[in-house]
mmCIF file of C-alpha atoms in Angstrom:
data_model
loop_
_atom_site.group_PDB
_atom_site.id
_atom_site.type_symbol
_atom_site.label_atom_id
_atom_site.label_comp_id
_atom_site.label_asym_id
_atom_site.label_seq_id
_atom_site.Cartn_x
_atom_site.Cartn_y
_atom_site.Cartn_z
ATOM 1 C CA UNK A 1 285.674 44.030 189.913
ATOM 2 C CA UNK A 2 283.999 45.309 193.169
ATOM 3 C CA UNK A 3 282.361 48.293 192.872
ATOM 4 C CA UNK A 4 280.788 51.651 195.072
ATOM 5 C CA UNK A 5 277.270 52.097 195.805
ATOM 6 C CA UNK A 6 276.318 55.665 196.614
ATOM 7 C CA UNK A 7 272.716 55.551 198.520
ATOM 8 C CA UNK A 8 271.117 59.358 197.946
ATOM 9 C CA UNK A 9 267.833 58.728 199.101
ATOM 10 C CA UNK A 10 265.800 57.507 203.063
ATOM 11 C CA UNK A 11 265.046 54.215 203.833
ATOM 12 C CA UNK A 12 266.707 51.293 205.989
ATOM 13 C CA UNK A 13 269.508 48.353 205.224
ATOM 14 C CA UNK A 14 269.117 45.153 206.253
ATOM 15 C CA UNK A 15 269.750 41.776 206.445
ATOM 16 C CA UNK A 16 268.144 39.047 204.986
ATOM 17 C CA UNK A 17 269.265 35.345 204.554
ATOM 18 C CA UNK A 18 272.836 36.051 202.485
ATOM 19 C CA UNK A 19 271.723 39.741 200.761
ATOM 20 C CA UNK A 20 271.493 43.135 202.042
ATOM 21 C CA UNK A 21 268.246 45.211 201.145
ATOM 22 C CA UNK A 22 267.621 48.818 200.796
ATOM 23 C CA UNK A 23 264.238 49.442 201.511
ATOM 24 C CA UNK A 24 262.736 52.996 200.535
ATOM 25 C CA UNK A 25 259.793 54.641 199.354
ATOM 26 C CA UNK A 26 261.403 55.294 196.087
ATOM 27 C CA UNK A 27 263.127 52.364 195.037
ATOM 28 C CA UNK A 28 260.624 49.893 197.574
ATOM 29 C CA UNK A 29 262.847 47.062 198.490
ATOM 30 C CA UNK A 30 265.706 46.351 196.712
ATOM 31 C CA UNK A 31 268.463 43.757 197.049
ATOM 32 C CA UNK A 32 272.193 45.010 197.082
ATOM 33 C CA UNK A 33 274.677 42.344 195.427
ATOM 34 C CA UNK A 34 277.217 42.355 198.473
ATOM 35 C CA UNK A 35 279.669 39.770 196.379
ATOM 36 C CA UNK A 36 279.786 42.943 193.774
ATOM 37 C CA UNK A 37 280.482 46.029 196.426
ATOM 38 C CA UNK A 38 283.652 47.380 198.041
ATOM 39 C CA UNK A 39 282.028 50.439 199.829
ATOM 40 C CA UNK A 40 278.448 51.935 200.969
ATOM 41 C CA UNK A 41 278.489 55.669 200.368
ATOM 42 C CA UNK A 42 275.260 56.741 202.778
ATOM 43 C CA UNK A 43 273.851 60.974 201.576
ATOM 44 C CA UNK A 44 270.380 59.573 202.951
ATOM 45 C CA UNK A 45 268.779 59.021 206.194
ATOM 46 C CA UNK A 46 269.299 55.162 206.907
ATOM 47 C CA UNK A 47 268.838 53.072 209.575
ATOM 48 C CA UNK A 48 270.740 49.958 210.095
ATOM 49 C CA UNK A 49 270.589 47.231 212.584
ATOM 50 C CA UNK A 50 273.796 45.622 214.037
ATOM 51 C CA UNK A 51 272.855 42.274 212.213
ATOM 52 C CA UNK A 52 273.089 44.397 208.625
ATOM 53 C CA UNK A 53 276.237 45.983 210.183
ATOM 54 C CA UNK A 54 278.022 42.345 211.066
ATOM 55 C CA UNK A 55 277.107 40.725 207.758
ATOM 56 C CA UNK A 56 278.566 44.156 206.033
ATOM 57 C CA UNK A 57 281.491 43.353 208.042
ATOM 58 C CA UNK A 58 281.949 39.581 207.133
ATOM 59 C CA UNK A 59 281.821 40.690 203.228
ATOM 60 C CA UNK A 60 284.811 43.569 204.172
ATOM 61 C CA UNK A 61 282.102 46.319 202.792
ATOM 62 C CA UNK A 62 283.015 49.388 204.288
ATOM 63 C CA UNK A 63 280.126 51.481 205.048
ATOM 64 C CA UNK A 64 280.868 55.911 204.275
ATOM 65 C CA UNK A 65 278.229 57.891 206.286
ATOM 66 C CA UNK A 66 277.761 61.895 205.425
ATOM 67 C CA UNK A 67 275.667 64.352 207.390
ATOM 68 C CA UNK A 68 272.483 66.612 205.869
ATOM 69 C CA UNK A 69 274.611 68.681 204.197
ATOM 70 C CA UNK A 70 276.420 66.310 202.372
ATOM 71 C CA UNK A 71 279.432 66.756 204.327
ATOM 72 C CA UNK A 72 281.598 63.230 205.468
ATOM 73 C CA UNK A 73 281.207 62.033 209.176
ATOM 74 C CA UNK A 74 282.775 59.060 209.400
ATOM 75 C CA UNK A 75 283.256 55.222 208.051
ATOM 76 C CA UNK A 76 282.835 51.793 209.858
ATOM 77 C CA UNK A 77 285.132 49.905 208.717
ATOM 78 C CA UNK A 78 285.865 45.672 209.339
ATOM 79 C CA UNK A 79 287.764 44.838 211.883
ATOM 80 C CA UNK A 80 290.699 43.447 209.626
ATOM 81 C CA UNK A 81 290.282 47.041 207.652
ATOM 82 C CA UNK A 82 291.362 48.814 210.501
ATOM 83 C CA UNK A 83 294.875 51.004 210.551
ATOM 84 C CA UNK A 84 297.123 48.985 212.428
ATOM 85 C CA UNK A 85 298.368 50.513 215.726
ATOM 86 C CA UNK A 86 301.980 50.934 214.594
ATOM 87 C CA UNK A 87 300.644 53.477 212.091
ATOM 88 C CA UNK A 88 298.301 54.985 214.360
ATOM 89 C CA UNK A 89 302.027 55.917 216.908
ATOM 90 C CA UNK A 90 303.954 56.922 213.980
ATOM 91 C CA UNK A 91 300.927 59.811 213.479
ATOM 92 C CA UNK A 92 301.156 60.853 216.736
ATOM 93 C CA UNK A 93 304.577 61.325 216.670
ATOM 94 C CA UNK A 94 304.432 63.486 213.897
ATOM 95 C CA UNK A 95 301.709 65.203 214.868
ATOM 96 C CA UNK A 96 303.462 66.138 218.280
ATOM 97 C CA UNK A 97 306.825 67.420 216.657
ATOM 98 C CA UNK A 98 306.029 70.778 214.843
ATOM 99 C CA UNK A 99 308.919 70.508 212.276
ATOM 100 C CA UNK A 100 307.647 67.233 210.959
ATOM 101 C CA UNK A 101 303.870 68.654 210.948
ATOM 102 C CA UNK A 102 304.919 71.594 208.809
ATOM 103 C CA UNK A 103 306.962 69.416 206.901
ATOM 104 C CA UNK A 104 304.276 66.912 206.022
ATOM 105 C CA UNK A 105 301.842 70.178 205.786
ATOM 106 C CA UNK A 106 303.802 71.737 203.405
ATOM 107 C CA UNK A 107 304.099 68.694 200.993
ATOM 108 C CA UNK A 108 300.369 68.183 201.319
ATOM 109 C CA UNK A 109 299.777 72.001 200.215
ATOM 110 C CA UNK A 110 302.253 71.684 197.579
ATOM 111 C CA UNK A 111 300.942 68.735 195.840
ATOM 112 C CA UNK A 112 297.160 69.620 196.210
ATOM 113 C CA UNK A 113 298.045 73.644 194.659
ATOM 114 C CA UNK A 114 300.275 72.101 191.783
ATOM 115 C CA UNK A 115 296.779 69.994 190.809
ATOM 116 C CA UNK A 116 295.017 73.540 191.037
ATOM 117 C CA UNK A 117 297.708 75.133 188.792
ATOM 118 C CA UNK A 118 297.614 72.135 186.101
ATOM 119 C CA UNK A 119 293.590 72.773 186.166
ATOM 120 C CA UNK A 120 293.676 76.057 185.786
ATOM 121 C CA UNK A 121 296.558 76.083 183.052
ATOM 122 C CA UNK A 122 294.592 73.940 180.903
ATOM 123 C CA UNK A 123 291.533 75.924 180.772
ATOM 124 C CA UNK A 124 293.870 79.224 180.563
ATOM 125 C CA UNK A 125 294.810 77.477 177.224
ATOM 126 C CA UNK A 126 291.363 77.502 175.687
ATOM 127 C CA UNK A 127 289.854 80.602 177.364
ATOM 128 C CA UNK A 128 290.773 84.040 177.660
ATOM 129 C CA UNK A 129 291.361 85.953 181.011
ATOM 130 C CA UNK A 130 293.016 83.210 183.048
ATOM 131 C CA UNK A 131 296.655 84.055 182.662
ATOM 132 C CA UNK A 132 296.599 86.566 185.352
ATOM 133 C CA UNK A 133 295.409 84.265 187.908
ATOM 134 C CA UNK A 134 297.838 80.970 186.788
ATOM 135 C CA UNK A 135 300.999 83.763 187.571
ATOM 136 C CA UNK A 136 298.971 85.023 190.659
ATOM 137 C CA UNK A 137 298.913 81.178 191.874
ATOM 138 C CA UNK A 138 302.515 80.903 190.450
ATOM 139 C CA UNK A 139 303.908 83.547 192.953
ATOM 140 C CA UNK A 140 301.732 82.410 195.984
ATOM 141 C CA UNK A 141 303.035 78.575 195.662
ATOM 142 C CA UNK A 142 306.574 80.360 196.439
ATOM 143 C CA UNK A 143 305.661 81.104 199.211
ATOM 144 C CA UNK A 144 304.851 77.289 200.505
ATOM 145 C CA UNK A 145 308.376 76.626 201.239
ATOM 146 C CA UNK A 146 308.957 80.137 203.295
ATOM 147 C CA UNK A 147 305.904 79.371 205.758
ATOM 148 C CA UNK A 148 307.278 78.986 209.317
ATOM 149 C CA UNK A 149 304.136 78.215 210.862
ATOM 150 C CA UNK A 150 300.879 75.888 210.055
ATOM 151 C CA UNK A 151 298.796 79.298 210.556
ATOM 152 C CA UNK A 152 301.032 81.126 208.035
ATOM 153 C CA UNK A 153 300.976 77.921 205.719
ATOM 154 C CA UNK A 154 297.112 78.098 205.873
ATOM 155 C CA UNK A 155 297.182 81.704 204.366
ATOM 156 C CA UNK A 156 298.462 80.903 201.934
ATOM 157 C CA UNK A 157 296.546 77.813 200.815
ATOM 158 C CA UNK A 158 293.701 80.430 201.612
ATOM 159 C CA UNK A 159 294.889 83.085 199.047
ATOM 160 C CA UNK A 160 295.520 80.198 196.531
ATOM 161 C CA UNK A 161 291.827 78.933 196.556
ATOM 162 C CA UNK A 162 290.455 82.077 196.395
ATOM 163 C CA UNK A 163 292.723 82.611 193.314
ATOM 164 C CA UNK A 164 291.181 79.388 192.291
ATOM 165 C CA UNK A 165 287.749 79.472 193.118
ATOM 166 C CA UNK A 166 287.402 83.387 191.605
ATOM 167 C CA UNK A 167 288.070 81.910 188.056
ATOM 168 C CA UNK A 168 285.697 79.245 188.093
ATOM 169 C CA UNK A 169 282.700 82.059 186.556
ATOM 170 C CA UNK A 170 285.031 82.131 183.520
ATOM 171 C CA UNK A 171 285.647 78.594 183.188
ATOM 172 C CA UNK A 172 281.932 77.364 183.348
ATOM 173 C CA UNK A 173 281.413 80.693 181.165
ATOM 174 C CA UNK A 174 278.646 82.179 183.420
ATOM 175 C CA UNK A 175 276.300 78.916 183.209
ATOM 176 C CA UNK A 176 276.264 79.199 187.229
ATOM 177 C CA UNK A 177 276.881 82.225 189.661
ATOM 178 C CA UNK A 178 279.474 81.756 191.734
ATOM 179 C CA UNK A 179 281.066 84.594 193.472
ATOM 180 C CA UNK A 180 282.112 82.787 196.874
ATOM 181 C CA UNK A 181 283.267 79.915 198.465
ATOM 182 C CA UNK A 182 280.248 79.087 201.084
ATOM 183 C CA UNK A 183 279.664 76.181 203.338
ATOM 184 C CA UNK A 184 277.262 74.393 205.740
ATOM 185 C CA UNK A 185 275.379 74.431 203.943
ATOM 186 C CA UNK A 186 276.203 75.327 200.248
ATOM 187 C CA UNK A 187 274.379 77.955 198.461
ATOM 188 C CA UNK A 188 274.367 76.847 195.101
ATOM 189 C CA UNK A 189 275.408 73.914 192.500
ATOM 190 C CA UNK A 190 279.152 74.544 192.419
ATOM 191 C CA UNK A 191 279.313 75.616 195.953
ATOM 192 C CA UNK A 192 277.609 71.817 196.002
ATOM 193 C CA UNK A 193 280.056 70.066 193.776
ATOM 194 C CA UNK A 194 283.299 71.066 195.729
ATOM 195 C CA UNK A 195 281.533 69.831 199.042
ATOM 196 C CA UNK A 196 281.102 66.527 197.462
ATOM 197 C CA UNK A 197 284.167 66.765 195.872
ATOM 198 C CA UNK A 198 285.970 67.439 199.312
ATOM 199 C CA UNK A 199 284.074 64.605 201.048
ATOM 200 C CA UNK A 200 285.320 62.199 198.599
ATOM 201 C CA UNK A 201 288.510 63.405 199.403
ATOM 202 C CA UNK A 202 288.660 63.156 202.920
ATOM 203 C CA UNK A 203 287.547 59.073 203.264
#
């Protein structure tokens, strides 16, 4: 089974022969088993040369590339990995009608708040405090269906993270401080974790 490589630290990919190498002060030069890999997940400063990117290409290894702060900036992807243009109109078209947007929007917010309430329900069962917040998040998620607009559908994802994210010094029972959501970059190691988290997400 083909696997992901995440790449934290500097150094440069490239080619040799039939392998790709990762050469770096830390690790010094190290082969990477293309036959084994799916994806390249790139948190470090790397250079690669288009004869690295070509042979990446011919083993359909699609390359993730993230910015100083950890957070995503885009993928190459081979050629045959590429969203086809049919899919790329039907986007467009329902990203230029506003009742399909909100529509789509609303599902999205929906699905993604549900997974916060099924979190936070669990650790509401083994921890005292957190019933206030699941009925808090309860009463806000009624309000994802009544949203007319993508701004007022954006509150209220707001007000349900913040919900969210204001339990989380209960749940890790004070072992980190976290008091607010914070970004670009983040202050400290949960701040951290939901970056990564939400670059993971967005590939």
């Amino acid at each position: 089974m083909k696997r992901s490589i995440y790449i934290n630290t500097n150094g440069r990919l490239s080619r040799k022969d039939n392998t790709i190498y990762l050469e770096s002060e830390t690790y010094g030069k190290k082969p990477i088993p293309v036959n084994n890999v799916q994806e390249l997940f790139l948190f470090g400063e790397i250079d690669l040369n288009t004869k690295a990117i070509n042979f990446l290409a011919q083993n359909n290894i699609t390359v993730h590339i993230f910015n100083y702060y950890g957070y995503y900036t885009g993928s190459f992807y081979p050629r045959e990995h590429l969203p086809s243009g049919f899919l790329l109109v039907k986007q467009v078209e329902k990203y230029k009608e506003e009742h399909e947007r909100l529509k789509i929007a609303k599902e999205i917010i929906n699905g993604a708040s549900h997974n916060i309430l099924k979190n936070l329900k669990y650790y509401a069962n083994r921890k005292e405090g957190l019933d206030e917040y699941v009925e808090r998040i309860e009463n806000e998620r009624k309000n994802i269906k009544d949203a007319k607009t993508i701004n007022e559908l954006m509150g209220v994802e707001g007000r349900i993270r913040n919900i969210y994210y204001s339990t989380f010094e209960t749940i890790i029972e004070g072992k980190f401080e976290f008091k607010n959501r914070t970004m670009n970059p983040p202050d400290n190691p949960i701040n951290a974790l939901i970056s990564f988290g939400n670059s993971m997400m967005y590939l």
